[in-house]
């Protein structure tokens, strides 16, 4: 009975850490607004430790990326807590975008691109037209990560936590969803052609 419960517990911990990381900007805003660095930083540290321990992925590069992001989040949270410097927490979205840009950009120089690798998980025999398309989509994501990271960096420098939260916890997610939606529509049209 104990062995059967372990996968469920791991799945639950994984789901909780994903939710906390998605809500990271809101959690930081609430923590900073209420002066709760003494509570916020340890919660974030535990979350990133659990993320390190529970994440499993289908692509080794994405697994390494997510573990690196968890380690970076842990480092920012621990440094903020130890140094009593909350500003460091704001740079996590910048690191996320920078690492994603590096991963996607590197995959263009060392094919196959990330989007092609993801596409091959569900369709191993991609036609040449699809391979070309996945390369273009990878390029689009590189531009997105560059621009999104630059805006996230600007919100850090601005020092307005409400603006930082609005962009990194709201607008940025909407832009990601919009890009994914547009890409899905374009992909369906390309597949029909």
mmCIF file with all atom_site columns, C-alpha atoms in Angstrom:
data_model
loop_
_atom_site.group_PDB
_atom_site.id
_atom_site.type_symbol
_atom_site.label_atom_id
_atom_site.label_alt_id
_atom_site.label_comp_id
_atom_site.label_asym_id
_atom_site.label_entity_id
_atom_site.label_seq_id
_atom_site.pdbx_PDB_ins_code
_atom_site.Cartn_x
_atom_site.Cartn_y
_atom_site.Cartn_z
_atom_site.occupancy
_atom_site.B_iso_or_equiv
_atom_site.pdbx_formal_charge
_atom_site.auth_seq_id
_atom_site.auth_comp_id
_atom_site.auth_asym_id
_atom_site.auth_atom_id
_atom_site.pdbx_PDB_model_num
ATOM 1   C CA . UNK A 1 1   ? 0.000  0.000  0.000   1.00 0.00 ? 1   UNK A CA 1
ATOM 2   C CA . UNK A 1 2   ? 2.844  2.404  0.805   1.00 0.00 ? 2   UNK A CA 1
ATOM 3   C CA . UNK A 1 3   ? 4.544  1.810  -2.549  1.00 0.00 ? 3   UNK A CA 1
ATOM 4   C CA . UNK A 1 4   ? 1.308  2.562  -4.430  1.00 0.00 ? 4   UNK A CA 1
ATOM 5   C CA . UNK A 1 5   ? 0.926  5.850  -2.554  1.00 0.00 ? 5   UNK A CA 1
ATOM 6   C CA . UNK A 1 6   ? 4.383  7.145  -3.487  1.00 0.00 ? 6   UNK A CA 1
ATOM 7   C CA . UNK A 1 7   ? 3.612  7.872  -7.149  1.00 0.00 ? 7   UNK A CA 1
ATOM 8   C CA . UNK A 1 8   ? 0.436  9.698  -6.114  1.00 0.00 ? 8   UNK A CA 1
ATOM 9   C CA . UNK A 1 9   ? 2.323  11.744 -3.533  1.00 0.00 ? 9   UNK A CA 1
ATOM 10  C CA . UNK A 1 10  ? 5.008  12.601 -6.082  1.00 0.00 ? 10  UNK A CA 1
ATOM 11  C CA . UNK A 1 11  ? 2.334  13.610 -8.600  1.00 0.00 ? 11  UNK A CA 1
ATOM 12  C CA . UNK A 1 12  ? 0.591  15.742 -5.986  1.00 0.00 ? 12  UNK A CA 1
ATOM 13  C CA . UNK A 1 13  ? 3.844  17.440 -4.958  1.00 0.00 ? 13  UNK A CA 1
ATOM 14  C CA . UNK A 1 14  ? 4.659  18.045 -8.611  1.00 0.00 ? 14  UNK A CA 1
ATOM 15  C CA . UNK A 1 15  ? 1.243  19.620 -9.232  1.00 0.00 ? 15  UNK A CA 1
ATOM 16  C CA . UNK A 1 16  ? 1.525  21.842 -6.150  1.00 0.00 ? 16  UNK A CA 1
ATOM 17  C CA . UNK A 1 17  ? 4.990  23.056 -7.115  1.00 0.00 ? 17  UNK A CA 1
ATOM 18  C CA . UNK A 1 18  ? 3.818  23.828 -10.664 1.00 0.00 ? 18  UNK A CA 1
ATOM 19  C CA . UNK A 1 19  ? 0.922  25.879 -9.280  1.00 0.00 ? 19  UNK A CA 1
ATOM 20  C CA . UNK A 1 20  ? 3.171  27.767 -6.873  1.00 0.00 ? 20  UNK A CA 1
ATOM 21  C CA . UNK A 1 21  ? 5.713  28.515 -9.609  1.00 0.00 ? 21  UNK A CA 1
ATOM 22  C CA . UNK A 1 22  ? 2.963  29.743 -11.952 1.00 0.00 ? 22  UNK A CA 1
ATOM 23  C CA . UNK A 1 23  ? 1.698  31.930 -9.108  1.00 0.00 ? 23  UNK A CA 1
ATOM 24  C CA . UNK A 1 24  ? 5.272  33.083 -8.296  1.00 0.00 ? 24  UNK A CA 1
ATOM 25  C CA . UNK A 1 25  ? 4.700  36.742 -9.274  1.00 0.00 ? 25  UNK A CA 1
ATOM 26  C CA . UNK A 1 26  ? 1.515  36.953 -7.217  1.00 0.00 ? 26  UNK A CA 1
ATOM 27  C CA . UNK A 1 27  ? 3.185  35.220 -4.250  1.00 0.00 ? 27  UNK A CA 1
ATOM 28  C CA . UNK A 1 28  ? 6.119  37.645 -4.408  1.00 0.00 ? 28  UNK A CA 1
ATOM 29  C CA . UNK A 1 29  ? 3.776  40.631 -4.651  1.00 0.00 ? 29  UNK A CA 1
ATOM 30  C CA . UNK A 1 30  ? 1.726  39.463 -1.666  1.00 0.00 ? 30  UNK A CA 1
ATOM 31  C CA . UNK A 1 31  ? 4.840  38.642 0.336   1.00 0.00 ? 31  UNK A CA 1
ATOM 32  C CA . UNK A 1 32  ? 6.512  41.966 -0.358  1.00 0.00 ? 32  UNK A CA 1
ATOM 33  C CA . UNK A 1 33  ? 3.328  43.953 0.139   1.00 0.00 ? 33  UNK A CA 1
ATOM 34  C CA . UNK A 1 34  ? 2.743  42.383 3.528   1.00 0.00 ? 34  UNK A CA 1
ATOM 35  C CA . UNK A 1 35  ? 6.401  42.436 4.558   1.00 0.00 ? 35  UNK A CA 1
ATOM 36  C CA . UNK A 1 36  ? 6.500  38.686 4.787   1.00 0.00 ? 36  UNK A CA 1
ATOM 37  C CA . UNK A 1 37  ? 10.004 37.905 3.464   1.00 0.00 ? 37  UNK A CA 1
ATOM 38  C CA . UNK A 1 38  ? 10.564 35.778 6.545   1.00 0.00 ? 38  UNK A CA 1
ATOM 39  C CA . UNK A 1 39  ? 7.668  33.566 5.456   1.00 0.00 ? 39  UNK A CA 1
ATOM 40  C CA . UNK A 1 40  ? 7.740  34.036 1.663   1.00 0.00 ? 40  UNK A CA 1
ATOM 41  C CA . UNK A 1 41  ? 11.386 33.134 1.034   1.00 0.00 ? 41  UNK A CA 1
ATOM 42  C CA . UNK A 1 42  ? 11.292 29.825 2.965   1.00 0.00 ? 42  UNK A CA 1
ATOM 43  C CA . UNK A 1 43  ? 8.052  28.822 1.192   1.00 0.00 ? 43  UNK A CA 1
ATOM 44  C CA . UNK A 1 44  ? 9.658  29.573 -2.169  1.00 0.00 ? 44  UNK A CA 1
ATOM 45  C CA . UNK A 1 45  ? 12.805 27.681 -1.148  1.00 0.00 ? 45  UNK A CA 1
ATOM 46  C CA . UNK A 1 46  ? 10.773 24.582 -0.195  1.00 0.00 ? 46  UNK A CA 1
ATOM 47  C CA . UNK A 1 47  ? 8.822  24.863 -3.456  1.00 0.00 ? 47  UNK A CA 1
ATOM 48  C CA . UNK A 1 48  ? 11.975 24.986 -5.570  1.00 0.00 ? 48  UNK A CA 1
ATOM 49  C CA . UNK A 1 49  ? 13.562 22.117 -3.624  1.00 0.00 ? 49  UNK A CA 1
ATOM 50  C CA . UNK A 1 50  ? 10.447 19.997 -4.234  1.00 0.00 ? 50  UNK A CA 1
ATOM 51  C CA . UNK A 1 51  ? 10.568 21.011 -7.904  1.00 0.00 ? 51  UNK A CA 1
ATOM 52  C CA . UNK A 1 52  ? 14.157 19.804 -8.099  1.00 0.00 ? 52  UNK A CA 1
ATOM 53  C CA . UNK A 1 53  ? 13.260 16.489 -6.498  1.00 0.00 ? 53  UNK A CA 1
ATOM 54  C CA . UNK A 1 54  ? 9.992  15.711 -8.289  1.00 0.00 ? 54  UNK A CA 1
ATOM 55  C CA . UNK A 1 55  ? 10.397 16.886 -11.871 1.00 0.00 ? 55  UNK A CA 1
ATOM 56  C CA . UNK A 1 56  ? 10.631 14.246 -14.584 1.00 0.00 ? 56  UNK A CA 1
ATOM 57  C CA . UNK A 1 57  ? 10.497 15.112 -18.268 1.00 0.00 ? 57  UNK A CA 1
ATOM 58  C CA . UNK A 1 58  ? 10.390 13.399 -21.627 1.00 0.00 ? 58  UNK A CA 1
ATOM 59  C CA . UNK A 1 59  ? 13.219 15.450 -23.125 1.00 0.00 ? 59  UNK A CA 1
ATOM 60  C CA . UNK A 1 60  ? 16.528 15.523 -21.280 1.00 0.00 ? 60  UNK A CA 1
ATOM 61  C CA . UNK A 1 61  ? 17.172 19.131 -22.310 1.00 0.00 ? 61  UNK A CA 1
ATOM 62  C CA . UNK A 1 62  ? 13.867 20.284 -20.852 1.00 0.00 ? 62  UNK A CA 1
ATOM 63  C CA . UNK A 1 63  ? 14.495 18.290 -17.682 1.00 0.00 ? 63  UNK A CA 1
ATOM 64  C CA . UNK A 1 64  ? 17.901 19.956 -17.305 1.00 0.00 ? 64  UNK A CA 1
ATOM 65  C CA . UNK A 1 65  ? 16.350 23.358 -18.017 1.00 0.00 ? 65  UNK A CA 1
ATOM 66  C CA . UNK A 1 66  ? 13.625 22.928 -15.412 1.00 0.00 ? 66  UNK A CA 1
ATOM 67  C CA . UNK A 1 67  ? 16.094 21.744 -12.829 1.00 0.00 ? 67  UNK A CA 1
ATOM 68  C CA . UNK A 1 68  ? 18.341 24.716 -13.605 1.00 0.00 ? 68  UNK A CA 1
ATOM 69  C CA . UNK A 1 69  ? 15.355 27.045 -13.230 1.00 0.00 ? 69  UNK A CA 1
ATOM 70  C CA . UNK A 1 70  ? 14.454 25.424 -9.914  1.00 0.00 ? 70  UNK A CA 1
ATOM 71  C CA . UNK A 1 71  ? 18.059 25.815 -8.728  1.00 0.00 ? 71  UNK A CA 1
ATOM 72  C CA . UNK A 1 72  ? 18.049 29.479 -9.806  1.00 0.00 ? 72  UNK A CA 1
ATOM 73  C CA . UNK A 1 73  ? 14.760 30.071 -7.989  1.00 0.00 ? 73  UNK A CA 1
ATOM 74  C CA . UNK A 1 74  ? 16.162 28.389 -4.892  1.00 0.00 ? 74  UNK A CA 1
ATOM 75  C CA . UNK A 1 75  ? 19.283 30.552 -5.107  1.00 0.00 ? 75  UNK A CA 1
ATOM 76  C CA . UNK A 1 76  ? 17.267 33.790 -5.460  1.00 0.00 ? 76  UNK A CA 1
ATOM 77  C CA . UNK A 1 77  ? 14.932 32.860 -2.601  1.00 0.00 ? 77  UNK A CA 1
ATOM 78  C CA . UNK A 1 78  ? 17.783 31.798 -0.295  1.00 0.00 ? 78  UNK A CA 1
ATOM 79  C CA . UNK A 1 79  ? 19.877 34.884 -1.087  1.00 0.00 ? 79  UNK A CA 1
ATOM 80  C CA . UNK A 1 80  ? 16.853 37.148 -0.556  1.00 0.00 ? 80  UNK A CA 1
ATOM 81  C CA . UNK A 1 81  ? 16.143 35.523 2.771   1.00 0.00 ? 81  UNK A CA 1
ATOM 82  C CA . UNK A 1 82  ? 19.727 35.542 4.017   1.00 0.00 ? 82  UNK A CA 1
ATOM 83  C CA . UNK A 1 83  ? 20.500 39.076 2.802   1.00 0.00 ? 83  UNK A CA 1
ATOM 84  C CA . UNK A 1 84  ? 17.051 40.480 3.623   1.00 0.00 ? 84  UNK A CA 1
ATOM 85  C CA . UNK A 1 85  ? 16.960 41.821 0.059   1.00 0.00 ? 85  UNK A CA 1
ATOM 86  C CA . UNK A 1 86  ? 13.599 41.285 -1.630  1.00 0.00 ? 86  UNK A CA 1
ATOM 87  C CA . UNK A 1 87  ? 14.586 42.884 -4.956  1.00 0.00 ? 87  UNK A CA 1
ATOM 88  C CA . UNK A 1 88  ? 16.463 39.717 -5.942  1.00 0.00 ? 88  UNK A CA 1
ATOM 89  C CA . UNK A 1 89  ? 13.182 37.788 -6.166  1.00 0.00 ? 89  UNK A CA 1
ATOM 90  C CA . UNK A 1 90  ? 12.071 39.991 -9.042  1.00 0.00 ? 90  UNK A CA 1
ATOM 91  C CA . UNK A 1 91  ? 14.776 38.701 -11.373 1.00 0.00 ? 91  UNK A CA 1
ATOM 92  C CA . UNK A 1 92  ? 13.501 35.115 -11.564 1.00 0.00 ? 92  UNK A CA 1
ATOM 93  C CA . UNK A 1 93  ? 11.279 35.747 -14.646 1.00 0.00 ? 93  UNK A CA 1
ATOM 94  C CA . UNK A 1 94  ? 14.283 37.334 -16.373 1.00 0.00 ? 94  UNK A CA 1
ATOM 95  C CA . UNK A 1 95  ? 16.338 34.199 -15.717 1.00 0.00 ? 95  UNK A CA 1
ATOM 96  C CA . UNK A 1 96  ? 13.486 31.990 -16.969 1.00 0.00 ? 96  UNK A CA 1
ATOM 97  C CA . UNK A 1 97  ? 13.260 33.899 -20.266 1.00 0.00 ? 97  UNK A CA 1
ATOM 98  C CA . UNK A 1 98  ? 17.035 34.037 -20.666 1.00 0.00 ? 98  UNK A CA 1
ATOM 99  C CA . UNK A 1 99  ? 17.456 30.294 -20.167 1.00 0.00 ? 99  UNK A CA 1
ATOM 100 C CA . UNK A 1 100 ? 14.566 29.509 -22.508 1.00 0.00 ? 100 UNK A CA 1
ATOM 101 C CA . UNK A 1 101 ? 16.077 31.821 -25.136 1.00 0.00 ? 101 UNK A CA 1
ATOM 102 C CA . UNK A 1 102 ? 19.443 30.085 -24.760 1.00 0.00 ? 102 UNK A CA 1
ATOM 103 C CA . UNK A 1 103 ? 17.904 26.608 -25.005 1.00 0.00 ? 103 UNK A CA 1
ATOM 104 C CA . UNK A 1 104 ? 15.734 27.397 -28.037 1.00 0.00 ? 104 UNK A CA 1
ATOM 105 C CA . UNK A 1 105 ? 18.501 29.421 -29.712 1.00 0.00 ? 105 UNK A CA 1
ATOM 106 C CA . UNK A 1 106 ? 21.110 26.728 -29.149 1.00 0.00 ? 106 UNK A CA 1
ATOM 107 C CA . UNK A 1 107 ? 18.752 24.127 -30.590 1.00 0.00 ? 107 UNK A CA 1
ATOM 108 C CA . UNK A 1 108 ? 18.666 26.155 -33.821 1.00 0.00 ? 108 UNK A CA 1
ATOM 109 C CA . UNK A 1 109 ? 22.466 25.951 -34.003 1.00 0.00 ? 109 UNK A CA 1
ATOM 110 C CA . UNK A 1 110 ? 22.542 22.303 -32.966 1.00 0.00 ? 110 UNK A CA 1
ATOM 111 C CA . UNK A 1 111 ? 19.477 20.717 -34.613 1.00 0.00 ? 111 UNK A CA 1
ATOM 112 C CA . UNK A 1 112 ? 16.918 19.415 -34.242 1.00 0.00 ? 112 UNK A CA 1
ATOM 113 C CA . UNK A 1 113 ? 15.207 22.503 -32.780 1.00 0.00 ? 113 UNK A CA 1
ATOM 114 C CA . UNK A 1 114 ? 13.263 22.161 -29.527 1.00 0.00 ? 114 UNK A CA 1
ATOM 115 C CA . UNK A 1 115 ? 9.854  22.468 -31.214 1.00 0.00 ? 115 UNK A CA 1
ATOM 116 C CA . UNK A 1 116 ? 10.757 19.666 -33.638 1.00 0.00 ? 116 UNK A CA 1
ATOM 117 C CA . UNK A 1 117 ? 11.827 17.436 -30.743 1.00 0.00 ? 117 UNK A CA 1
ATOM 118 C CA . UNK A 1 118 ? 8.531  18.115 -28.990 1.00 0.00 ? 118 UNK A CA 1
ATOM 119 C CA . UNK A 1 119 ? 6.577  17.458 -32.208 1.00 0.00 ? 119 UNK A CA 1
ATOM 120 C CA . UNK A 1 120 ? 8.381  14.134 -32.707 1.00 0.00 ? 120 UNK A CA 1
ATOM 121 C CA . UNK A 1 121 ? 7.138  12.923 -29.312 1.00 0.00 ? 121 UNK A CA 1
ATOM 122 C CA . UNK A 1 122 ? 3.664  12.575 -30.831 1.00 0.00 ? 122 UNK A CA 1
ATOM 123 C CA . UNK A 1 123 ? 4.599  12.195 -34.512 1.00 0.00 ? 123 UNK A CA 1
ATOM 124 C CA . UNK A 1 124 ? 8.031  10.551 -34.929 1.00 0.00 ? 124 UNK A CA 1
ATOM 125 C CA . UNK A 1 125 ? 8.008  10.707 -38.757 1.00 0.00 ? 125 UNK A CA 1
ATOM 126 C CA . UNK A 1 126 ? 7.661  14.394 -39.503 1.00 0.00 ? 126 UNK A CA 1
ATOM 127 C CA . UNK A 1 127 ? 7.535  15.348 -43.188 1.00 0.00 ? 127 UNK A CA 1
ATOM 128 C CA . UNK A 1 128 ? 10.141 17.884 -44.429 1.00 0.00 ? 128 UNK A CA 1
ATOM 129 C CA . UNK A 1 129 ? 7.480  20.621 -44.523 1.00 0.00 ? 129 UNK A CA 1
ATOM 130 C CA . UNK A 1 130 ? 6.757  20.062 -40.824 1.00 0.00 ? 130 UNK A CA 1
ATOM 131 C CA . UNK A 1 131 ? 10.464 20.077 -39.966 1.00 0.00 ? 131 UNK A CA 1
ATOM 132 C CA . UNK A 1 132 ? 10.822 23.452 -41.672 1.00 0.00 ? 132 UNK A CA 1
ATOM 133 C CA . UNK A 1 133 ? 7.743  24.724 -39.850 1.00 0.00 ? 133 UNK A CA 1
ATOM 134 C CA . UNK A 1 134 ? 9.045  23.625 -36.432 1.00 0.00 ? 134 UNK A CA 1
ATOM 135 C CA . UNK A 1 135 ? 12.300 25.471 -37.111 1.00 0.00 ? 135 UNK A CA 1
ATOM 136 C CA . UNK A 1 136 ? 10.358 28.669 -37.874 1.00 0.00 ? 136 UNK A CA 1
ATOM 137 C CA . UNK A 1 137 ? 8.259  28.249 -34.715 1.00 0.00 ? 137 UNK A CA 1
ATOM 138 C CA . UNK A 1 138 ? 11.442 27.818 -32.666 1.00 0.00 ? 138 UNK A CA 1
ATOM 139 C CA . UNK A 1 139 ? 12.724 31.099 -34.136 1.00 0.00 ? 139 UNK A CA 1
ATOM 140 C CA . UNK A 1 140 ? 9.468  32.848 -33.214 1.00 0.00 ? 140 UNK A CA 1
ATOM 141 C CA . UNK A 1 141 ? 9.765  31.594 -29.634 1.00 0.00 ? 141 UNK A CA 1
ATOM 142 C CA . UNK A 1 142 ? 13.349 32.915 -29.505 1.00 0.00 ? 142 UNK A CA 1
ATOM 143 C CA . UNK A 1 143 ? 12.110 36.388 -30.438 1.00 0.00 ? 143 UNK A CA 1
ATOM 144 C CA . UNK A 1 144 ? 9.335  36.093 -27.865 1.00 0.00 ? 144 UNK A CA 1
ATOM 145 C CA . UNK A 1 145 ? 11.690 35.036 -25.049 1.00 0.00 ? 145 UNK A CA 1
ATOM 146 C CA . UNK A 1 146 ? 14.065 37.882 -25.904 1.00 0.00 ? 146 UNK A CA 1
ATOM 147 C CA . UNK A 1 147 ? 11.315 40.521 -25.858 1.00 0.00 ? 147 UNK A CA 1
ATOM 148 C CA . UNK A 1 148 ? 9.527  39.055 -22.845 1.00 0.00 ? 148 UNK A CA 1
ATOM 149 C CA . UNK A 1 149 ? 12.782 38.843 -20.912 1.00 0.00 ? 149 UNK A CA 1
ATOM 150 C CA . UNK A 1 150 ? 13.683 42.427 -21.832 1.00 0.00 ? 150 UNK A CA 1
ATOM 151 C CA . UNK A 1 151 ? 10.322 43.701 -20.587 1.00 0.00 ? 151 UNK A CA 1
ATOM 152 C CA . UNK A 1 152 ? 10.625 41.583 -17.417 1.00 0.00 ? 152 UNK A CA 1
ATOM 153 C CA . UNK A 1 153 ? 14.085 43.095 -16.870 1.00 0.00 ? 153 UNK A CA 1
ATOM 154 C CA . UNK A 1 154 ? 12.673 46.583 -17.354 1.00 0.00 ? 154 UNK A CA 1
ATOM 155 C CA . UNK A 1 155 ? 10.007 45.912 -14.711 1.00 0.00 ? 155 UNK A CA 1
ATOM 156 C CA . UNK A 1 156 ? 12.769 44.835 -12.304 1.00 0.00 ? 156 UNK A CA 1
ATOM 157 C CA . UNK A 1 157 ? 14.758 48.007 -12.915 1.00 0.00 ? 157 UNK A CA 1
ATOM 158 C CA . UNK A 1 158 ? 11.655 50.161 -12.583 1.00 0.00 ? 158 UNK A CA 1
ATOM 159 C CA . UNK A 1 159 ? 11.263 48.902 -9.017  1.00 0.00 ? 159 UNK A CA 1
ATOM 160 C CA . UNK A 1 160 ? 7.455  49.115 -9.055  1.00 0.00 ? 160 UNK A CA 1
ATOM 161 C CA . UNK A 1 161 ? 6.315  45.765 -7.619  1.00 0.00 ? 161 UNK A CA 1
ATOM 162 C CA . UNK A 1 162 ? 2.731  46.311 -8.774  1.00 0.00 ? 162 UNK A CA 1
ATOM 163 C CA . UNK A 1 163 ? 3.910  46.875 -12.374 1.00 0.00 ? 163 UNK A CA 1
ATOM 164 C CA . UNK A 1 164 ? 6.277  43.892 -12.090 1.00 0.00 ? 164 UNK A CA 1
ATOM 165 C CA . UNK A 1 165 ? 3.422  41.685 -10.864 1.00 0.00 ? 165 UNK A CA 1
ATOM 166 C CA . UNK A 1 166 ? 0.995  42.935 -13.502 1.00 0.00 ? 166 UNK A CA 1
ATOM 167 C CA . UNK A 1 167 ? 3.414  42.163 -16.318 1.00 0.00 ? 167 UNK A CA 1
ATOM 168 C CA . UNK A 1 168 ? 5.119  38.992 -15.048 1.00 0.00 ? 168 UNK A CA 1
ATOM 169 C CA . UNK A 1 169 ? 2.050  37.476 -13.390 1.00 0.00 ? 169 UNK A CA 1
ATOM 170 C CA . UNK A 1 170 ? -0.583 38.534 -15.898 1.00 0.00 ? 170 UNK A CA 1
ATOM 171 C CA . UNK A 1 171 ? 0.342  40.143 -19.194 1.00 0.00 ? 171 UNK A CA 1
ATOM 172 C CA . UNK A 1 172 ? 3.267  37.794 -19.810 1.00 0.00 ? 172 UNK A CA 1
ATOM 173 C CA . UNK A 1 173 ? 1.055  34.723 -19.330 1.00 0.00 ? 173 UNK A CA 1
ATOM 174 C CA . UNK A 1 174 ? -1.587 36.210 -21.624 1.00 0.00 ? 174 UNK A CA 1
ATOM 175 C CA . UNK A 1 175 ? 1.057  36.817 -24.295 1.00 0.00 ? 175 UNK A CA 1
ATOM 176 C CA . UNK A 1 176 ? 2.306  33.235 -23.971 1.00 0.00 ? 176 UNK A CA 1
ATOM 177 C CA . UNK A 1 177 ? -1.261 31.948 -24.343 1.00 0.00 ? 177 UNK A CA 1
ATOM 178 C CA . UNK A 1 178 ? -1.863 34.238 -27.311 1.00 0.00 ? 178 UNK A CA 1
ATOM 179 C CA . UNK A 1 179 ? 1.310  33.063 -29.050 1.00 0.00 ? 179 UNK A CA 1
ATOM 180 C CA . UNK A 1 180 ? 0.412  29.418 -28.417 1.00 0.00 ? 180 UNK A CA 1
ATOM 181 C CA . UNK A 1 181 ? -3.101 29.988 -29.734 1.00 0.00 ? 181 UNK A CA 1
ATOM 182 C CA . UNK A 1 182 ? -1.922 31.777 -32.877 1.00 0.00 ? 182 UNK A CA 1
ATOM 183 C CA . UNK A 1 183 ? 0.686  29.073 -33.492 1.00 0.00 ? 183 UNK A CA 1
ATOM 184 C CA . UNK A 1 184 ? -1.987 26.361 -33.132 1.00 0.00 ? 184 UNK A CA 1
ATOM 185 C CA . UNK A 1 185 ? -4.216 28.110 -35.701 1.00 0.00 ? 185 UNK A CA 1
ATOM 186 C CA . UNK A 1 186 ? -1.306 28.575 -38.118 1.00 0.00 ? 186 UNK A CA 1
ATOM 187 C CA . UNK A 1 187 ? -0.218 24.941 -37.639 1.00 0.00 ? 187 UNK A CA 1
ATOM 188 C CA . UNK A 1 188 ? -3.707 23.664 -38.497 1.00 0.00 ? 188 UNK A CA 1
ATOM 189 C CA . UNK A 1 189 ? -3.723 25.770 -41.674 1.00 0.00 ? 189 UNK A CA 1
ATOM 190 C CA . UNK A 1 190 ? -0.249 24.565 -42.638 1.00 0.00 ? 190 UNK A CA 1
ATOM 191 C CA . UNK A 1 191 ? -1.313 20.950 -42.079 1.00 0.00 ? 191 UNK A CA 1
ATOM 192 C CA . UNK A 1 192 ? -4.343 21.399 -44.370 1.00 0.00 ? 192 UNK A CA 1
ATOM 193 C CA . UNK A 1 193 ? -2.309 23.013 -47.157 1.00 0.00 ? 193 UNK A CA 1
#
